[in-house]
Amino acid sequence: AQSVTQLGSHVSVSEGALVLLRCNYSSSVPPYLFWYVQYPNQGLQLLLKYTTGATLVKGINGFEAEFKKSETSFHLTKPSAHMSDAAEYFCAVSDWGNTGKLIFGQGTTLQVKP
Amino acid sequence: EAGVTQSPTHLIKTRGQQATLRCSPISGHTSVYWYQQALGLGLQFLLWYDEGEERNRGNFPPRFSGRQFPNYSSELNVNALELEDSALYLCASSLATPGDNEQFFGPGTRLTVL
């Protein structure tokens, strides 16, 4: 069965510092991977996705992620954190077999300190 | 282009009552998904509807049910409400053949069971 593990339920960075949110997946087939962001009292917004092709994926708001098959990882990065980046971030993998569901990690809350 | 909409924003019920949550997908999307985001349990897949048919359901009891209408909108019904049903319920939509299964989420309905 596929699964997603996000390392670190809370990450705190200073404004202007590098953001690194970790995601590891388990899948027996090439995965489709996603990062979503959830601001307080809102739904999920897609940041970026990996399907096939280039392993470095660029998303919105300056975020990017690199698919590393050998490490089964899909870590999210941003060179310089802004206060507005404070939110909860979810990594997800598309379930194999056309079940329709996305399998989410437990989420990482990003705190940005001034 | 309008995004996924959900109503109501908040819903307060008492134990044993029934709750009905509604979702309108993005225009042109025929698949609708429901997820439960309960405190401490993360995002759990509930149901998938496509072309008016239930295609898959997650590990939830039968008192969680729903339907999809000819205009592709959907409703989620929760019968015999229990305290642990208190959660944010998120609806998402996607194209008929999503391929990479990119799902677009609505803002959610916050259900509180007293």
Coordinates of N, CA and C in Angstrom, one line a residue:
Chain A
A1 N 0.8 -1.2 0.0 CA 0.0 0.0 0.0 C 0.9 1.2 0.0
Q2 N 0.4 2.3 -0.7 CA 1.1 3.5 -0.7 C 1.0 4.3 0.6
S3 N 2.0 5.1 0.9 CA 1.9 5.9 2.1 C 2.8 7.1 2.0
V4 N 2.6 8.1 2.8 CA 3.4 9.3 2.8 C 3.8 9.6 4.2
T5 N 5.0 10.0 4.4 CA 5.5 10.4 5.7 C 6.1 11.8 5.6
Q6 N 5.6 12.7 6.5 CA 6.2 14.0 6.5 C 7.0 14.1 7.8
L7 N 8.3 14.3 7.7 CA 9.2 14.4 8.9 C 9.1 15.8 9.5
G8 N 8.6 15.8 10.7 CA 8.5 17.0 11.5 C 7.1 17.6 11.4
S9 N 6.4 17.6 12.4 CA 5.0 18.1 12.4 C 5.0 19.6 12.5
H10 N 6.1 20.2 13.1 CA 6.3 21.6 13.2 C 7.7 22.0 12.7
V11 N 7.8 23.0 11.9 CA 9.0 23.6 11.4 C 9.0 25.1 11.6
S12 N 10.0 25.6 12.2 CA 10.1 27.0 12.5 C 11.3 27.6 11.8
V13 N 11.1 28.7 11.1 CA 12.3 29.4 10.4 C 12.1 30.9 10.6
S14 N 13.2 31.6 10.4 CA 13.2 33.0 10.5 C 12.9 33.6 9.1
E15 N 12.2 34.7 9.1 CA 11.9 35.3 7.8 C 13.2 35.5 7.0
G16 N 13.2 35.1 5.7 CA 14.4 35.2 4.9 C 15.2 34.0 4.8
A17 N 15.0 33.0 5.7 CA 15.7 31.8 5.8 C 15.2 30.8 4.8
L18 N 16.0 29.7 4.6 CA 15.6 28.6 3.7 C 14.4 27.8 4.4
V19 N 13.5 27.5 3.6 CA 12.4 26.6 4.0 C 12.6 25.2 3.5
L20 N 12.6 24.2 4.3 CA 12.8 22.8 3.9 C 11.8 21.9 4.6
L21 N 10.8 21.4 3.9 CA 9.8 20.5 4.4 C 10.0 19.2 3.8
R22 N 10.1 18.1 4.6 CA 10.5 16.8 4.2 C 9.3 15.9 3.9
C23 N 9.4 15.1 2.9 CA 8.3 14.2 2.5 C 8.9 12.9 1.9
N24 N 8.6 11.8 2.5 CA 9.0 10.5 1.9 C 7.8 9.7 1.6
Y25 N 7.8 9.0 0.5 CA 6.7 8.2 0.1 C 7.0 6.8 0.0
S26 N 6.0 5.9 0.0 CA 6.2 4.5 -0.3 C 5.2 4.1 -1.4
S27 N 5.8 3.6 -2.5 CA 5.0 3.3 -3.6 C 5.7 2.2 -4.5
S28 N 5.0 1.2 -4.9 CA 5.6 0.2 -5.7 C 5.6 0.5 -7.2
V29 N 5.0 1.6 -7.5 CA 4.9 2.1 -8.9 C 5.3 3.5 -9.0
P30 N 5.7 4.0 -10.2 CA 6.0 5.5 -10.2 C 4.9 6.3 -9.7
P31 N 5.1 7.2 -8.8 CA 4.0 7.9 -8.1 C 3.7 9.2 -8.8
Y32 N 2.5 9.7 -8.6 CA 2.2 11.1 -8.8 C 2.2 11.7 -7.4
L33 N 3.0 12.8 -7.3 CA 3.2 13.4 -6.0 C 2.7 14.9 -6.0
F34 N 2.2 15.3 -4.9 CA 1.7 16.7 -4.8 C 2.1 17.3 -3.4
W35 N 2.2 18.6 -3.4 CA 2.3 19.4 -2.2 C 1.1 20.4 -2.2
Y36 N 0.4 20.4 -1.1 CA -0.7 21.3 -0.9 C -0.4 22.2 0.3
V37 N -1.0 23.4 0.3 CA -0.9 24.3 1.5 C -2.3 24.6 2.0
Q38 N -2.4 24.7 3.3 CA -3.7 25.1 3.9 C -3.5 26.2 4.9
Y39 N -4.0 27.4 4.5 CA -4.0 28.5 5.5 C -5.1 28.3 6.5
P40 N -5.0 29.0 7.6 CA -6.0 28.8 8.7 C -7.5 29.0 8.2
N41 N -8.3 28.0 8.5 CA -9.7 28.1 8.2 C -10.0 28.1 6.7
Q42 N -9.1 27.5 5.9 CA -9.3 27.5 4.5 C -9.1 26.1 4.0
G43 N -9.5 25.9 2.7 CA -9.2 24.6 2.1 C -7.8 24.4 1.6
L44 N -7.5 23.4 0.8 CA -6.2 23.1 0.3 C -5.9 23.8 -1.0
Q45 N -4.7 24.3 -1.2 CA -4.3 24.9 -2.4 C -3.1 24.2 -3.0
L46 N -3.2 23.8 -4.2 CA -2.1 23.1 -4.8 C -0.9 24.0 -5.0
L47 N 0.3 23.6 -4.5 CA 1.5 24.3 -4.6 C 2.3 23.8 -5.9
L48 N 2.4 22.5 -6.0 CA 3.1 21.9 -7.2 C 2.8 20.4 -7.2
K49 N 3.1 19.8 -8.4 CA 2.9 18.4 -8.5 C 4.0 17.8 -9.4
Y50 N 4.3 16.5 -9.2 CA 5.2 15.8 -10.0 C 4.4 14.6 -10.6
T51 N 4.5 14.5 -11.9 CA 3.9 13.4 -12.6 C 5.0 12.6 -13.3
T52 N 5.5 13.1 -14.4 CA 6.6 12.5 -15.1 C 7.6 13.6 -15.6
G53 N 8.7 13.2 -16.1 CA 9.6 14.2 -16.7 C 10.6 14.8 -15.7
A54 N 10.8 16.1 -15.8 CA 11.8 16.8 -15.0 C 11.5 16.5 -13.5
T55 N 12.6 16.2 -12.8 CA 12.4 15.8 -11.4 C 12.4 17.0 -10.5
L56 N 12.8 18.2 -11.0 CA 12.8 19.4 -10.2 C 11.5 20.2 -10.7
V57 N 10.6 20.3 -9.8 CA 9.3 20.9 -10.1 C 9.2 22.3 -9.4
K58 N 8.8 23.2 -10.2 CA 8.6 24.6 -9.7 C 7.1 24.8 -9.5
G59 N 6.7 25.5 -8.4 CA 5.4 25.7 -8.1 C 5.1 27.2 -7.9
I60 N 4.0 27.5 -7.2 CA 3.6 28.8 -7.0 C 4.3 29.4 -5.8
N61 N 4.3 30.7 -5.6 CA 4.8 31.4 -4.5 C 6.3 31.1 -4.2
G62 N 7.1 30.7 -5.2 CA 8.5 30.5 -5.1 C 8.9 29.1 -4.6
F63 N 8.0 28.3 -4.4 CA 8.3 26.9 -3.9 C 8.7 26.0 -5.0
E64 N 9.5 25.0 -4.7 CA 9.9 24.0 -5.6 C 10.2 22.7 -4.8
A65 N 10.1 21.6 -5.6 CA 10.4 20.3 -5.0 C 11.1 19.4 -5.9
E66 N 11.9 18.5 -5.4 CA 12.7 17.6 -6.2 C 12.3 16.2 -6.0
F67 N 11.9 15.5 -7.0 CA 11.6 14.1 -6.9 C 12.9 13.3 -7.0
K68 N 13.2 12.5 -5.9 CA 14.3 11.6 -5.9 C 13.9 10.2 -5.7
K69 N 13.9 9.5 -6.8 CA 13.4 8.1 -6.8 C 14.2 7.2 -5.8
S70 N 15.6 7.4 -5.9 CA 16.5 6.6 -5.1 C 16.3 6.8 -3.6
E71 N 15.8 7.9 -3.2 CA 15.6 8.2 -1.8 C 14.1 8.2 -1.5
T72 N 13.2 7.9 -2.4 CA 11.8 8.0 -2.3 C 11.4 9.2 -1.6
S73 N 11.9 10.4 -2.0 CA 11.6 11.6 -1.3 C 11.1 12.7 -2.3
F74 N 10.4 13.6 -1.7 CA 9.8 14.7 -2.5 C 9.8 15.9 -1.6
H75 N 10.9 16.4 -1.2 CA 11.0 17.5 -0.3 C 10.7 18.9 -0.9
L76 N 10.0 19.7 -0.1 CA 9.6 21.0 -0.6 C 10.6 22.1 -0.1
T77 N 11.0 23.0 -0.9 CA 11.9 24.0 -0.5 C 11.5 25.4 -1.0
K78 N 12.0 26.4 -0.3 CA 11.8 27.8 -0.8 C 13.0 28.5 -0.3
P79 N 13.7 29.3 -1.1 CA 15.0 29.9 -0.7 C 14.9 30.9 0.4
S80 N 13.8 31.6 0.4 CA 13.6 32.7 1.4 C 12.2 32.8 1.9
A81 N 12.0 32.5 3.2 CA 10.7 32.5 3.8 C 10.1 33.9 4.0
H82 N 8.8 34.0 3.7 CA 8.1 35.2 4.0 C 7.1 34.9 5.1
M83 N 6.7 35.9 5.8 CA 5.7 35.8 6.9 C 4.4 35.1 6.4
S84 N 4.1 35.4 5.1 CA 2.8 34.9 4.5 C 2.9 33.4 4.2
D85 N 4.1 32.8 4.4 CA 4.2 31.4 4.1 C 3.8 30.5 5.3
A86 N 3.5 31.2 6.4 CA 3.1 30.5 7.6 C 1.7 29.8 7.3
A87 N 1.7 28.5 7.4 CA 0.6 27.7 7.1 C 0.9 26.2 7.4
E88 N -0.1 25.3 7.0 CA 0.2 23.9 7.1 C 0.4 23.4 5.7
Y89 N 1.3 22.5 5.6 CA 1.7 21.9 4.3 C 1.5 20.4 4.3
F90 N 0.9 20.0 3.2 CA 0.6 18.5 3.1 C 1.2 18.0 1.8
C91 N 1.9 16.9 2.0 CA 2.4 16.1 0.9 C 1.4 15.0 0.6
A92 N 1.2 14.7 -0.7 CA 0.2 13.6 -1.0 C 0.7 12.8 -2.2
V93 N 0.3 11.6 -2.2 CA 0.6 10.7 -3.4 C -0.8 10.2 -3.9
S94 N -0.8 10.1 -5.2 CA -2.0 9.6 -5.8 C -2.1 8.1 -5.7
D95 N -3.2 7.6 -5.2 CA -3.3 6.1 -5.0 C -3.3 5.4 -6.3
W96 N -2.6 4.3 -6.4 CA -2.5 3.5 -7.6 C -3.8 2.7 -7.8
G97 N -4.2 2.5 -9.0 CA -5.3 1.6 -9.4 C -6.6 2.4 -9.6
N98 N -6.5 3.7 -9.9 CA -7.7 4.5 -10.2 C -8.8 4.4 -9.1
T99 N -8.3 4.5 -7.8 CA -9.3 4.6 -6.7 C -9.8 6.0 -6.5
G100 N -9.2 6.9 -7.1 CA -9.6 8.3 -7.0 C -9.0 9.1 -5.8
K101 N -8.4 8.4 -4.8 CA -8.1 9.1 -3.6 C -6.6 9.5 -3.6
L102 N -6.4 10.6 -3.0 CA -5.1 11.1 -2.6 C -4.8 10.6 -1.2
I103 N -3.5 10.1 -1.0 CA -3.1 9.7 0.3 C -2.2 10.8 0.8
F104 N -2.6 11.4 2.0 CA -1.9 12.6 2.5 C -1.0 12.2 3.7
G105 N 0.1 12.9 3.8 CA 0.9 12.9 5.0 C 0.2 13.6 6.1
Q106 N 0.7 13.6 7.3 CA 0.1 14.1 8.5 C 0.2 15.6 8.5
G107 N 1.0 16.2 7.6 CA 1.0 17.7 7.6 C 2.2 18.2 8.4
T108 N 2.7 19.4 8.0 CA 3.8 20.1 8.7 C 3.4 21.5 8.8
T109 N 3.3 22.0 10.0 CA 3.0 23.4 10.3 C 4.3 24.2 10.2
L110 N 4.3 25.2 9.3 CA 5.4 26.1 9.1 C 5.2 27.4 9.9
Q111 N 6.1 27.7 10.8 CA 6.0 29.0 11.5 C 7.2 29.8 11.0
V112 N 6.9 31.1 10.7 CA 7.9 32.0 10.2 C 8.0 33.1 11.2
K113 N 9.2 33.2 11.8 CA 9.5 34.2 12.8 C 10.1 35.5 12.2
P114 N 9.6 36.7 12.7 CA 10.2 37.9 12.2 C 11.6 38.1 12.5
Chain B
E1 N -12.5 32.1 -13.3 CA -13.2 30.8 -13.2 C -13.4 30.5 -11.7
A2 N -14.7 30.2 -11.4 CA -15.0 29.9 -10.0 C -14.4 28.6 -9.6
G3 N -14.0 28.6 -8.3 CA -13.4 27.4 -7.8 C -14.5 26.5 -7.2
V4 N -14.1 25.5 -6.5 CA -15.0 24.6 -5.8 C -15.7 25.3 -4.7
T5 N -17.0 25.2 -4.6 CA -17.7 25.9 -3.5 C -18.4 24.9 -2.6
Q6 N -18.5 25.2 -1.3 CA -19.1 24.3 -0.4 C -20.1 25.1 0.5
S7 N -21.1 24.4 0.9 CA -22.1 25.1 1.9 C -22.6 24.0 2.8
P8 N -23.0 24.4 4.0 CA -22.7 25.7 4.6 C -21.2 25.8 5.0
T9 N -20.8 27.0 5.5 CA -19.4 27.1 6.0 C -19.3 26.4 7.3
H10 N -20.3 26.6 8.2 CA -20.3 26.0 9.5 C -21.6 25.3 9.7
L11 N -21.6 24.2 10.4 CA -22.8 23.5 10.7 C -22.7 22.9 12.1
I12 N -23.7 23.2 12.9 CA -23.7 22.7 14.3 C -24.9 21.8 14.5
K13 N -24.6 20.6 14.9 CA -25.7 19.6 15.1 C -25.5 18.9 16.5
T14 N -26.5 18.2 16.9 CA -26.4 17.5 18.1 C -26.3 16.0 17.8
R15 N -25.8 15.2 18.7 CA -25.6 13.8 18.6 C -26.9 13.1 18.2
G16 N -26.8 12.3 17.2 CA -28.0 11.6 16.7 C -28.7 12.2 15.5
Q17 N -28.4 13.5 15.3 CA -29.0 14.2 14.1 C -28.4 13.8 12.8
Q18 N -28.9 14.3 11.7 CA -28.3 14.1 10.4 C -27.8 15.4 9.9
A19 N -26.7 15.4 9.2 CA -26.1 16.5 8.6 C -26.0 16.4 7.1
T20 N -26.2 17.4 6.3 CA -26.1 17.4 4.9 C -25.2 18.5 4.5
L21 N -24.1 18.2 3.7 CA -23.1 19.1 3.3 C -23.2 19.1 1.7
R22 N -23.0 20.3 1.1 CA -23.1 20.4 -0.3 C -21.8 20.9 -0.9
C23 N -21.6 20.5 -2.2 CA -20.4 20.9 -2.9 C -20.7 21.1 -4.4
S24 N -20.2 22.2 -4.9 CA -20.3 22.4 -6.4 C -18.9 22.4 -7.0
P25 N -18.7 21.6 -8.0 CA -17.3 21.5 -8.5 C -17.0 22.6 -9.5
I26 N -15.8 22.7 -9.9 CA -15.4 23.6 -10.9 C -16.1 23.2 -12.2
S27 N -16.5 24.2 -13.0 CA -17.2 24.0 -14.2 C -16.3 23.1 -15.2
G28 N -16.9 22.0 -15.7 CA -16.2 21.1 -16.5 C -15.6 19.9 -15.8
H29 N -15.6 20.0 -14.5 CA -15.2 18.8 -13.7 C -16.3 17.9 -13.4
T30 N -16.1 16.6 -13.6 CA -17.2 15.6 -13.4 C -16.9 14.7 -12.2
S31 N -15.7 14.7 -11.7 CA -15.4 13.9 -10.5 C -15.5 14.8 -9.2
V32 N -16.1 14.3 -8.2 CA -16.1 15.0 -6.9 C -15.6 14.0 -5.8
Y33 N -14.8 14.5 -4.9 CA -14.2 13.7 -3.8 C -14.6 14.4 -2.5
W34 N -14.8 13.6 -1.5 CA -15.0 14.1 -0.1 C -13.9 13.5 0.8
Y35 N -13.4 14.4 1.6 CA -12.4 14.1 2.6 C -12.8 14.6 4.0
Q36 N -12.4 13.9 5.0 CA -12.6 14.3 6.4 C -11.3 14.8 7.0
Q37 N -11.2 15.9 7.6 CA -10.0 16.4 8.3 C -10.4 16.6 9.7
A38 N -10.1 15.5 10.5 CA -10.5 15.6 11.9 C -9.2 15.9 12.7
L39 N -9.3 16.5 13.8 CA -8.2 16.9 14.6 C -7.4 15.6 15.0
G40 N -6.1 15.6 14.7 CA -5.3 14.5 15.1 C -5.3 13.3 14.2
L41 N -6.2 13.3 13.2 CA -6.4 12.2 12.3 C -6.0 12.5 10.9
G42 N -5.6 13.8 10.6 CA -5.2 14.1 9.2 C -6.3 14.1 8.3
L43 N -6.0 14.0 7.0 CA -7.0 14.0 5.9 C -7.3 12.6 5.5
Q44 N -8.5 12.2 5.6 CA -8.9 10.9 5.3 C -9.9 10.9 4.1
F45 N -9.7 10.1 3.1 CA -10.6 9.9 2.0 C -11.9 9.3 2.4
L46 N -13.0 10.0 2.0 CA -14.3 9.5 2.3 C -15.0 8.8 1.1
L47 N -15.2 9.6 0.0 CA -16.0 9.2 -1.1 C -15.5 9.8 -2.4
W48 N -15.8 9.1 -3.5 CA -15.5 9.6 -4.9 C -16.7 9.3 -5.7
Y49 N -17.2 10.4 -6.4 CA -18.3 10.3 -7.3 C -17.8 10.7 -8.7
D50 N -18.3 10.0 -9.7 CA -18.0 10.4 -11.1 C -19.1 10.0 -11.9
E51 N -19.6 11.0 -12.7 CA -20.7 10.8 -13.6 C -21.9 10.2 -12.9
G52 N -22.2 10.7 -11.7 CA -23.3 10.3 -11.0 C -23.2 9.0 -10.2
E53 N -22.1 8.3 -10.3 CA -21.9 7.0 -9.6 C -20.9 7.1 -8.5
E54 N -21.1 6.4 -7.5 CA -20.1 6.2 -6.4 C -19.0 5.3 -7.0
R55 N -17.8 5.8 -7.0 CA -16.7 5.0 -7.6 C -15.9 4.3 -6.5
N56 N -15.8 4.9 -5.4 CA -15.0 4.4 -4.3 C -15.3 5.0 -3.0
R57 N -15.2 4.3 -1.9 CA -15.4 4.9 -0.6 C -14.3 4.5 0.3
G58 N -14.0 5.4 1.2 CA -12.9 5.1 2.2 C -13.4 4.2 3.4
N59 N -12.6 4.1 4.4 CA -12.9 3.2 5.5 C -13.8 4.0 6.5
F60 N -15.1 4.2 6.1 CA -16.0 4.9 7.0 C -17.3 4.1 7.0
P61 N -18.1 4.2 8.1 CA -19.3 3.4 8.3 C -20.3 3.9 7.3
P62 N -21.3 3.0 7.0 CA -22.4 3.3 6.0 C -23.2 4.6 6.3
R63 N -23.2 5.1 7.6 CA -24.0 6.3 7.9 C -23.4 7.5 7.2
F64 N -22.2 7.3 6.6 CA -21.6 8.4 5.7 C -22.0 8.0 4.3
S65 N -22.8 8.8 3.7 CA -23.2 8.5 2.3 C -23.4 9.8 1.5
G66 N -23.6 9.7 0.2 CA -23.8 10.9 -0.5 C -24.3 10.6 -1.9
R67 N -24.4 11.6 -2.7 CA -24.8 11.4 -4.1 C -24.2 12.5 -4.9
Q68 N -24.3 12.3 -6.3 CA -23.9 13.3 -7.2 C -25.1 13.5 -8.2
F69 N -25.3 14.8 -8.4 CA -26.5 15.2 -9.2 C -26.1 15.3 -10.7
P70 N -27.1 15.4 -11.6 CA -26.8 15.5 -13.0 C -25.9 16.7 -13.3
N71 N -25.9 17.7 -12.5 CA -25.1 18.9 -12.8 C -23.7 18.7 -12.2
Y72 N -23.4 17.5 -11.7 CA -22.2 17.2 -11.1 C -21.9 17.7 -9.6
S73 N -22.9 18.5 -9.1 CA -22.7 18.9 -7.7 C -23.0 17.6 -6.9
S74 N -22.6 17.8 -5.6 CA -22.7 16.6 -4.8 C -23.1 17.0 -3.4
E75 N -23.7 16.0 -2.7 CA -23.9 16.3 -1.2 C -23.5 15.1 -0.5
L76 N -23.0 15.4 0.8 CA -22.6 14.3 1.7 C -23.5 14.3 2.9
N77 N -24.1 13.2 3.2 CA -25.0 13.0 4.3 C -24.3 12.2 5.4
V78 N -24.4 12.7 6.6 CA -23.9 11.9 7.7 C -25.1 11.7 8.7
N79 N -25.5 10.4 8.8 CA -26.6 10.1 9.7 C -26.1 9.7 11.1
A80 N -27.1 9.8 12.0 CA -26.8 9.4 13.4 C -25.5 9.9 13.9
L81 N -25.3 11.3 13.9 CA -24.1 11.9 14.2 C -23.5 11.5 15.5
E82 N -22.2 11.3 15.5 CA -21.5 11.0 16.7 C -20.5 12.2 17.0
L83 N -20.1 12.3 18.3 CA -19.2 13.4 18.6 C -17.9 13.4 17.8
E84 N -17.4 12.2 17.5 CA -16.2 12.1 16.7 C -16.3 12.5 15.2
D85 N -17.6 12.8 14.8 CA -17.8 13.2 13.4 C -17.4 14.7 13.3
S86 N -17.2 15.4 14.4 CA -16.8 16.8 14.3 C -15.5 16.9 13.6
A87 N -15.5 17.7 12.5 CA -14.3 17.8 11.6 C -14.6 18.8 10.5
L88 N -13.5 19.1 9.8 CA -13.6 19.9 8.6 C -13.8 18.9 7.4
Y89 N -14.9 19.1 6.7 CA -15.1 18.2 5.5 C -14.8 19.0 4.2
L90 N -13.9 18.4 3.5 CA -13.4 19.1 2.3 C -13.9 18.3 1.1
C91 N -14.3 19.1 0.1 CA -14.8 18.6 -1.2 C -13.7 19.0 -2.2
A92 N -13.5 18.1 -3.2 CA -12.5 18.4 -4.2 C -13.1 18.0 -5.5
S93 N -12.7 18.5 -6.6 CA -13.1 18.1 -7.9 C -12.0 17.9 -8.9
S94 N -12.2 17.2 -9.9 CA -11.2 17.0 -11.0 C -11.8 16.7 -12.3
L95 N -11.0 16.7 -13.3 CA -11.5 16.4 -14.7 C -11.9 14.9 -14.7
A96 N -12.7 14.6 -15.8 CA -13.2 13.2 -15.9 C -12.1 12.2 -15.9
T97 N -11.1 12.5 -16.7 CA -9.9 11.6 -16.7 C -8.7 12.3 -16.2
P98 N -8.6 12.3 -14.9 CA -7.6 13.2 -14.2 C -6.2 12.8 -14.5
G99 N -6.0 11.6 -14.9 CA -4.6 11.2 -15.2 C -3.8 11.3 -14.0
D100 N -3.2 12.4 -13.7 CA -2.4 12.6 -12.6 C -3.2 12.8 -11.3
N101 N -4.5 12.8 -11.4 CA -5.4 12.9 -10.3 C -5.3 14.2 -9.6
E102 N -5.0 15.3 -10.3 CA -4.9 16.6 -9.6 C -6.3 17.0 -9.2
Q103 N -6.4 17.3 -7.9 CA -7.7 17.6 -7.3 C -7.7 19.0 -6.8
F104 N -8.8 19.7 -7.0 CA -9.0 21.1 -6.6 C -9.9 21.2 -5.4
F105 N -9.5 21.8 -4.4 CA -10.3 21.7 -3.1 C -11.1 23.0 -2.9
G106 N -12.2 22.8 -2.2 CA -13.1 23.8 -1.7 C -12.6 24.3 -0.4
P107 N -13.3 25.3 0.2 CA -12.9 25.8 1.5 C -13.3 25.0 2.7
G108 N -14.2 24.0 2.5 CA -14.6 23.1 3.5 C -15.8 23.6 4.3
T109 N -16.5 22.6 4.9 CA -17.6 22.8 5.9 C -17.1 22.3 7.2
R110 N -17.2 23.2 8.2 CA -16.8 22.8 9.6 C -18.0 22.3 10.3
L111 N -18.0 21.0 10.6 CA -19.2 20.3 11.3 C -18.8 20.1 12.7
T112 N -19.6 20.7 13.6 CA -19.5 20.5 15.0 C -20.7 19.7 15.6
V113 N -20.4 18.6 16.2 CA -21.4 17.8 16.8 C -21.3 17.9 18.3
L114 N -22.4 18.4 18.9 CA -22.5 18.6 20.4 C -23.2 17.5 21.1

